[in-house]
């Protein structure tokens, strides 16, 4: 008996241990679903690796009684996860790309921008208003949103409605809508509702002419240590070239405007016939003032890298060595050009006033 036991132990020791890749995520159900989808793709690509998911709470998850724009912290949903990356407790972190600031702390980079789902906003109505649209809701109906960007655009478009802050994860917000009699409808990202399997709750999709979306909305970003070449190579295959180029343009626009959660900035991008189109806008908090424009640049959506590696591969916090450099630079320059155009037209004044008003309230 004992001889067999020793043989089994020796066989076990001889079996090479599978390398374990630790993946950090927020604890919310949506964050877990998003992380699970990325891990499932990686598992299919790398059957020889093991993946362990480590969930943690972030500042943004803990402070639920204050509007996001008031907390004054750029990395609300990312800081704790970045600390874990820094301490080598995790190897990569999956985020909603719109939660990642356009300037990341030193030592970190976005190693993959995954294929974007719908970037649009969706309206979910209280059960008694099912079948309505924002336009047909009764006068003075209260609509919940945690976003200055949505509130500013929609106030301008639907002046008969009142917009009020609502916080919490998707489950919490839907419960507040259904159980409290405070809200007639709430605005949420369509991608989040799709990922949760709650498409049946969507009463209306807001198209760009009604409400342009947030920078990076609908896409997932994988954050890694900037010098961890091994992990960068591992996740780099997840880059979706079209999503990547659109999001570089969007993030570049926001970064050059110095926008963030505390000001209403929105975008719309499209790639068609070798052209990348970027529409961007800024709004005053009440939506009364706005400045928008559209620019385009020639781009050829790349399949894979043609050149050698660069010294500093990061563009707006993103590293994509396996994608040709030229289209990435064109996308970044498009964002800078559009932001410069709006700033020259007076967008800075609108943003400064919005920032001051938001801080004062």
C-alpha positions as CSV (number, residue, x, y, z in Angstrom):
1,X,0.0,0.0,0.0
2,X,2.7,2.4,1.1
3,X,4.7,1.7,-2.1
4,X,1.7,2.7,-4.3
5,X,1.2,5.9,-2.3
6,X,4.9,6.9,-2.9
7,X,4.6,6.2,-6.6
8,X,1.4,8.3,-6.8
9,X,3.2,11.1,-4.9
10,X,6.2,10.9,-7.2
11,X,3.9,11.0,-10.3
12,X,2.2,14.0,-8.9
13,X,5.5,15.8,-8.4
14,X,6.6,14.9,-11.9
15,X,3.4,16.4,-13.4
16,X,4.2,20.0,-14.4
17,X,2.0,22.4,-12.5
18,X,-0.2,24.6,-14.7
19,X,0.7,28.3,-14.5
20,X,-2.0,30.3,-12.7
21,X,-3.0,33.7,-14.1
22,X,-4.8,35.8,-11.5
23,X,-7.5,38.1,-12.8
24,X,-8.8,41.0,-10.7
25,X,-12.4,42.3,-10.9
26,X,-14.9,44.3,-9.0
27,X,-17.5,42.3,-7.0
28,X,-20.7,43.5,-8.8
29,X,-22.6,40.9,-10.8
30,X,-22.0,42.8,-14.0
31,X,-18.2,43.1,-13.4
32,X,-18.1,39.3,-12.7
33,X,-20.0,38.6,-16.0
34,X,-17.7,40.8,-17.9
35,X,-14.6,39.2,-16.4
36,X,-15.9,35.7,-16.9
37,X,-16.4,36.5,-20.6
38,X,-12.8,37.7,-21.0
39,X,-11.5,34.7,-19.0
40,X,-13.5,32.3,-21.1
41,X,-11.9,33.7,-24.3
42,X,-8.4,33.5,-22.7
43,X,-9.0,29.9,-21.6
44,X,-10.0,28.9,-25.1
45,X,-6.8,30.6,-26.5
46,X,-4.5,29.2,-23.8
47,X,-5.8,25.7,-22.7
48,X,-2.5,25.1,-20.9
49,X,-3.0,27.9,-18.4
50,X,-5.2,28.2,-15.3
51,X,-7.2,31.3,-14.5
52,X,-8.2,32.4,-11.0
53,X,-10.6,35.3,-10.5
54,X,-10.1,37.5,-7.5
55,X,-13.0,39.9,-6.8
56,X,-12.7,43.1,-4.6
57,X,-14.7,46.2,-3.7
58,X,-13.6,49.6,-5.0
59,X,-14.2,53.2,-3.7
60,X,-16.9,53.7,-6.2
61,X,-18.7,50.6,-5.0
62,X,-18.6,51.7,-1.4
63,X,-19.6,55.4,-1.7
64,X,-23.2,55.1,-2.8
65,X,-24.9,58.2,-1.4
66,X,-22.9,60.7,-3.5
67,X,-23.0,61.5,-7.2
68,X,-20.0,60.1,-9.0
69,X,-19.1,63.6,-10.4
70,X,-19.0,64.9,-6.8
71,X,-16.5,62.4,-5.3
72,X,-13.6,64.1,-7.2
73,X,-11.6,60.9,-7.6
74,X,-10.6,59.9,-11.1
75,X,-10.0,56.3,-10.4
76,X,-13.1,55.5,-8.5
77,X,-13.6,52.0,-9.8
78,X,-10.0,51.2,-10.5
79,X,-7.7,52.2,-7.6
80,X,-8.0,49.1,-5.4
81,X,-7.6,46.9,-8.4
82,X,-4.5,48.8,-9.4
83,X,-3.1,48.4,-5.9
84,X,-3.5,44.6,-6.3
85,X,-1.7,44.7,-9.7
86,X,1.1,46.8,-8.2
87,X,1.6,44.3,-5.3
88,X,1.6,41.4,-7.8
89,X,-1.6,39.9,-6.2
90,X,-3.2,39.8,-9.6
91,X,-1.7,39.7,-13.2
92,X,-4.5,41.5,-15.1
93,X,-7.7,43.4,-14.3
94,X,-10.9,43.6,-16.4
95,X,-12.7,46.9,-16.4
96,X,-15.4,48.7,-18.3
97,X,-13.2,50.9,-20.5
98,X,-15.2,54.0,-19.6
99,X,-14.1,53.6,-16.0
100,X,-10.5,53.9,-16.9
101,X,-9.0,57.4,-16.8
102,X,-7.3,58.6,-20.0
103,X,-4.0,59.0,-18.0
104,X,-3.2,55.9,-16.0
105,X,-0.9,55.9,-13.0
106,X,2.7,55.2,-13.9
107,X,3.5,51.5,-14.3
108,X,0.1,50.5,-15.7
109,X,-1.3,50.1,-19.2
110,X,-4.4,48.9,-21.0
111,X,-3.1,45.7,-22.7
112,X,-6.3,44.9,-24.6
113,X,-9.4,46.7,-25.8
114,X,-12.0,44.0,-26.4
115,X,-14.7,44.1,-29.1
116,X,-17.3,46.7,-28.3
117,X,-20.9,45.8,-27.6
118,X,-23.6,48.5,-28.1
119,X,-22.1,51.9,-27.0
120,X,-25.6,53.4,-26.7
121,X,-27.7,54.4,-23.6
122,X,-30.9,52.7,-22.9
123,X,-34.1,53.8,-21.1
124,X,-35.7,51.4,-18.6
125,X,-39.3,52.5,-17.6
126,X,-41.2,52.0,-14.4
127,X,-43.7,49.1,-15.0
128,X,-46.6,51.6,-15.1
129,X,-44.9,53.5,-18.0
130,X,-44.0,50.5,-20.2
131,X,-44.6,51.4,-23.8
132,X,-43.8,55.1,-23.3
133,X,-40.7,56.9,-24.6
134,X,-38.9,59.9,-22.9
135,X,-40.9,62.1,-25.3
136,X,-44.3,60.7,-24.2
137,X,-43.6,60.6,-20.4
138,X,-45.9,62.9,-18.5
139,X,-44.7,66.5,-17.6
140,X,-42.3,66.7,-14.6
141,X,-41.7,62.9,-14.7
142,X,-38.4,62.1,-12.8
143,X,-35.7,60.2,-14.7
144,X,-32.8,58.7,-12.8
145,X,-29.2,58.9,-14.0
146,X,-25.8,59.0,-12.3
147,X,-24.2,60.7,-15.3
148,X,-23.8,64.5,-16.0
149,X,-23.3,63.7,-19.6
150,X,-26.7,62.0,-20.0
151,X,-28.6,64.6,-17.8
152,X,-27.1,67.6,-19.7
153,X,-28.0,66.2,-23.2
154,X,-31.4,64.9,-22.2
155,X,-32.5,68.0,-20.3
156,X,-31.8,69.9,-23.5
157,X,-33.8,67.4,-25.6
158,X,-36.6,66.7,-23.2
159,X,-37.2,69.9,-21.1
160,X,-40.5,68.6,-19.7
161,X,-38.6,66.0,-17.7
162,X,-36.7,66.3,-14.4
163,X,-33.4,64.5,-14.1
164,X,-32.3,63.2,-10.7
165,X,-29.2,61.4,-9.4
166,X,-29.4,57.6,-8.9
167,X,-26.5,55.5,-7.7
168,X,-25.8,51.8,-7.1
169,X,-25.0,48.8,-9.3
170,X,-27.5,47.7,-12.0
171,X,-29.4,45.4,-9.7
172,X,-29.8,48.2,-7.1
173,X,-30.9,50.8,-9.6
174,X,-33.5,48.6,-11.2
175,X,-34.8,47.8,-7.7
176,X,-35.0,51.5,-6.9
177,X,-36.9,52.1,-10.1
178,X,-39.4,49.2,-9.6
179,X,-40.0,49.5,-5.8
180,X,-39.8,53.2,-5.0
181,X,-42.3,55.5,-6.7
182,X,-39.7,58.2,-7.2
183,X,-38.6,57.4,-10.8
184,X,-40.6,57.1,-14.0
185,X,-37.5,55.8,-15.8
186,X,-33.8,55.4,-15.5
187,X,-31.0,55.6,-18.1
188,X,-28.4,52.9,-18.2
189,X,-25.7,51.6,-20.6
190,X,-27.3,49.2,-23.1
191,X,-24.2,47.0,-23.0
192,X,-24.6,46.4,-19.3
193,X,-28.2,45.4,-19.6
194,X,-27.3,43.1,-22.5
195,X,-24.5,41.4,-20.6
196,X,-26.8,40.8,-17.6
197,X,-29.4,39.3,-19.9
198,X,-32.0,42.0,-19.2
199,X,-32.7,43.2,-22.8
200,X,-36.4,42.7,-22.1
201,X,-36.3,45.7,-19.7
202,X,-35.1,48.1,-22.5
203,X,-37.9,50.4,-23.4
204,X,-35.9,52.7,-25.7
205,X,-32.4,53.0,-27.1
206,X,-31.0,56.5,-27.3
207,X,-29.3,57.2,-30.6
208,X,-26.5,59.8,-31.0
209,X,-28.9,62.5,-32.2
210,X,-30.7,62.2,-28.8
211,X,-27.8,61.3,-26.5
212,X,-24.2,60.7,-27.5
213,X,-22.3,58.1,-25.4
214,X,-19.4,58.2,-23.0
215,X,-15.9,57.7,-24.1
216,X,-15.2,53.9,-24.3
217,X,-18.7,52.9,-23.5
218,X,-19.6,49.3,-24.3
219,X,-16.0,48.2,-24.5
220,X,-14.0,46.2,-22.0
221,X,-10.3,47.1,-21.2
222,X,-7.8,44.7,-19.7
223,X,-5.3,46.6,-17.5
224,X,-1.8,45.1,-16.8
225,X,1.6,46.1,-15.5
226,X,3.3,48.1,-18.3
227,X,6.6,46.2,-18.0
228,X,5.0,42.7,-17.8
229,X,5.8,41.7,-21.4
230,X,4.6,38.2,-20.8
231,X,1.1,39.2,-19.8
232,X,1.0,42.0,-22.4
233,X,1.7,39.3,-25.1
234,X,-0.9,37.0,-23.5
235,X,-3.8,39.6,-23.5
236,X,-2.7,41.5,-26.7
237,X,-4.6,38.9,-28.8
238,X,-7.9,40.2,-27.4
239,X,-7.5,43.6,-29.1
240,X,-10.3,44.3,-31.5
241,X,-8.7,46.6,-34.2
242,X,-11.9,48.6,-35.0
243,X,-12.9,49.1,-31.3
244,X,-9.3,49.9,-30.4
245,X,-9.0,52.7,-33.1
246,X,-12.4,54.2,-32.2
247,X,-11.6,54.2,-28.5
248,X,-8.1,55.7,-29.0
249,X,-9.8,58.6,-30.9
250,X,-12.4,59.0,-28.1
251,X,-9.9,58.9,-25.3
252,X,-7.6,61.3,-27.0
253,X,-10.5,63.7,-27.5
254,X,-11.4,63.5,-23.8
255,X,-7.8,63.7,-22.6
256,X,-7.1,66.8,-24.7
257,X,-10.3,68.5,-23.3
258,X,-9.2,67.5,-19.8
259,X,-12.7,66.1,-19.3
260,X,-13.7,63.5,-16.8
261,X,-16.7,62.5,-14.6
262,X,-17.2,66.0,-13.4
263,X,-18.1,67.6,-16.8
264,X,-20.5,66.6,-19.6
265,X,-18.5,65.3,-22.6
266,X,-19.8,62.8,-25.1
267,X,-18.8,61.2,-28.4
268,X,-19.9,59.1,-31.3
269,X,-17.5,57.2,-33.6
270,X,-17.8,55.1,-36.7
271,X,-15.5,53.5,-39.2
272,X,-16.7,53.4,-42.8
273,X,-15.0,52.9,-46.1
274,X,-11.5,53.5,-44.7
275,X,-12.5,56.6,-42.8
276,X,-12.7,57.0,-39.0
277,X,-15.4,59.6,-38.0
278,X,-15.4,61.2,-34.6
279,X,-18.2,63.4,-33.3
280,X,-17.6,65.0,-30.0
281,X,-19.5,67.5,-27.8
282,X,-19.4,69.4,-24.5
283,X,-22.4,70.7,-22.6
284,X,-23.2,73.0,-19.8
285,X,-24.7,71.2,-16.7
286,X,-28.3,72.1,-17.7
287,X,-27.7,71.4,-21.3
288,X,-28.5,75.0,-22.4
289,X,-25.1,75.6,-23.9
290,X,-23.4,73.0,-26.2
291,X,-20.6,72.8,-28.7
292,X,-20.3,69.9,-31.1
293,X,-18.4,69.0,-34.3
294,X,-17.4,66.1,-36.4
295,X,-14.0,65.3,-38.0
296,X,-12.7,62.4,-40.0
297,X,-9.4,60.8,-40.9
298,X,-8.3,58.1,-43.3
299,X,-7.6,54.8,-41.6
300,X,-7.2,51.3,-42.8
301,X,-8.4,48.9,-40.1
302,X,-5.4,46.7,-39.6
303,X,-5.3,43.0,-39.1
304,X,-2.0,42.6,-37.4
305,X,1.3,44.4,-36.8
306,X,3.7,45.1,-39.7
307,X,6.5,47.0,-38.0
308,X,9.0,46.4,-35.1
309,X,8.2,47.3,-31.5
310,X,8.4,51.0,-30.4
311,X,10.2,52.4,-27.4
312,X,7.0,54.0,-25.9
313,X,4.1,52.1,-27.3
314,X,1.4,53.7,-25.1
315,X,-1.3,55.9,-26.6
316,X,-3.9,57.4,-24.2
317,X,-3.0,54.6,-21.8
318,X,-3.3,51.8,-24.3
319,X,-0.6,49.4,-25.5
320,X,-1.3,47.6,-28.8
321,X,2.0,46.3,-30.2
322,X,0.3,43.7,-32.4
323,X,-1.6,46.4,-34.3
324,X,0.1,48.7,-36.8
325,X,1.2,52.0,-35.4
326,X,0.1,54.3,-38.2
327,X,-3.7,53.9,-37.8
328,X,-3.3,54.2,-34.0
329,X,-1.5,57.6,-34.4
330,X,-4.1,58.7,-36.9
331,X,-6.8,57.9,-34.4
332,X,-5.0,59.8,-31.6
333,X,-4.4,62.8,-33.8
334,X,-8.1,62.9,-34.8
335,X,-9.1,63.1,-31.1
336,X,-6.6,65.9,-30.5
337,X,-7.7,67.8,-33.6
338,X,-11.4,67.7,-32.7
339,X,-10.7,68.8,-29.1
340,X,-8.5,71.6,-30.3
341,X,-11.2,72.8,-32.7
342,X,-13.8,72.9,-29.9
343,X,-11.4,74.5,-27.5
344,X,-10.7,77.2,-30.1
345,X,-14.4,77.8,-30.4
346,X,-14.8,78.4,-26.6
347,X,-15.5,74.9,-25.2
348,X,-13.1,75.5,-22.3
349,X,-15.4,78.2,-20.9
350,X,-18.4,75.8,-21.0
351,X,-16.3,73.1,-19.3
352,X,-14.8,75.4,-16.7
353,X,-18.3,76.7,-15.7
354,X,-19.7,73.2,-15.6
355,X,-16.8,72.1,-13.4
356,X,-17.2,75.0,-11.0
357,X,-21.0,74.6,-10.7
358,X,-20.7,70.9,-10.1
359,X,-18.1,71.4,-7.3
360,X,-20.3,74.1,-5.7
361,X,-23.5,72.1,-5.5
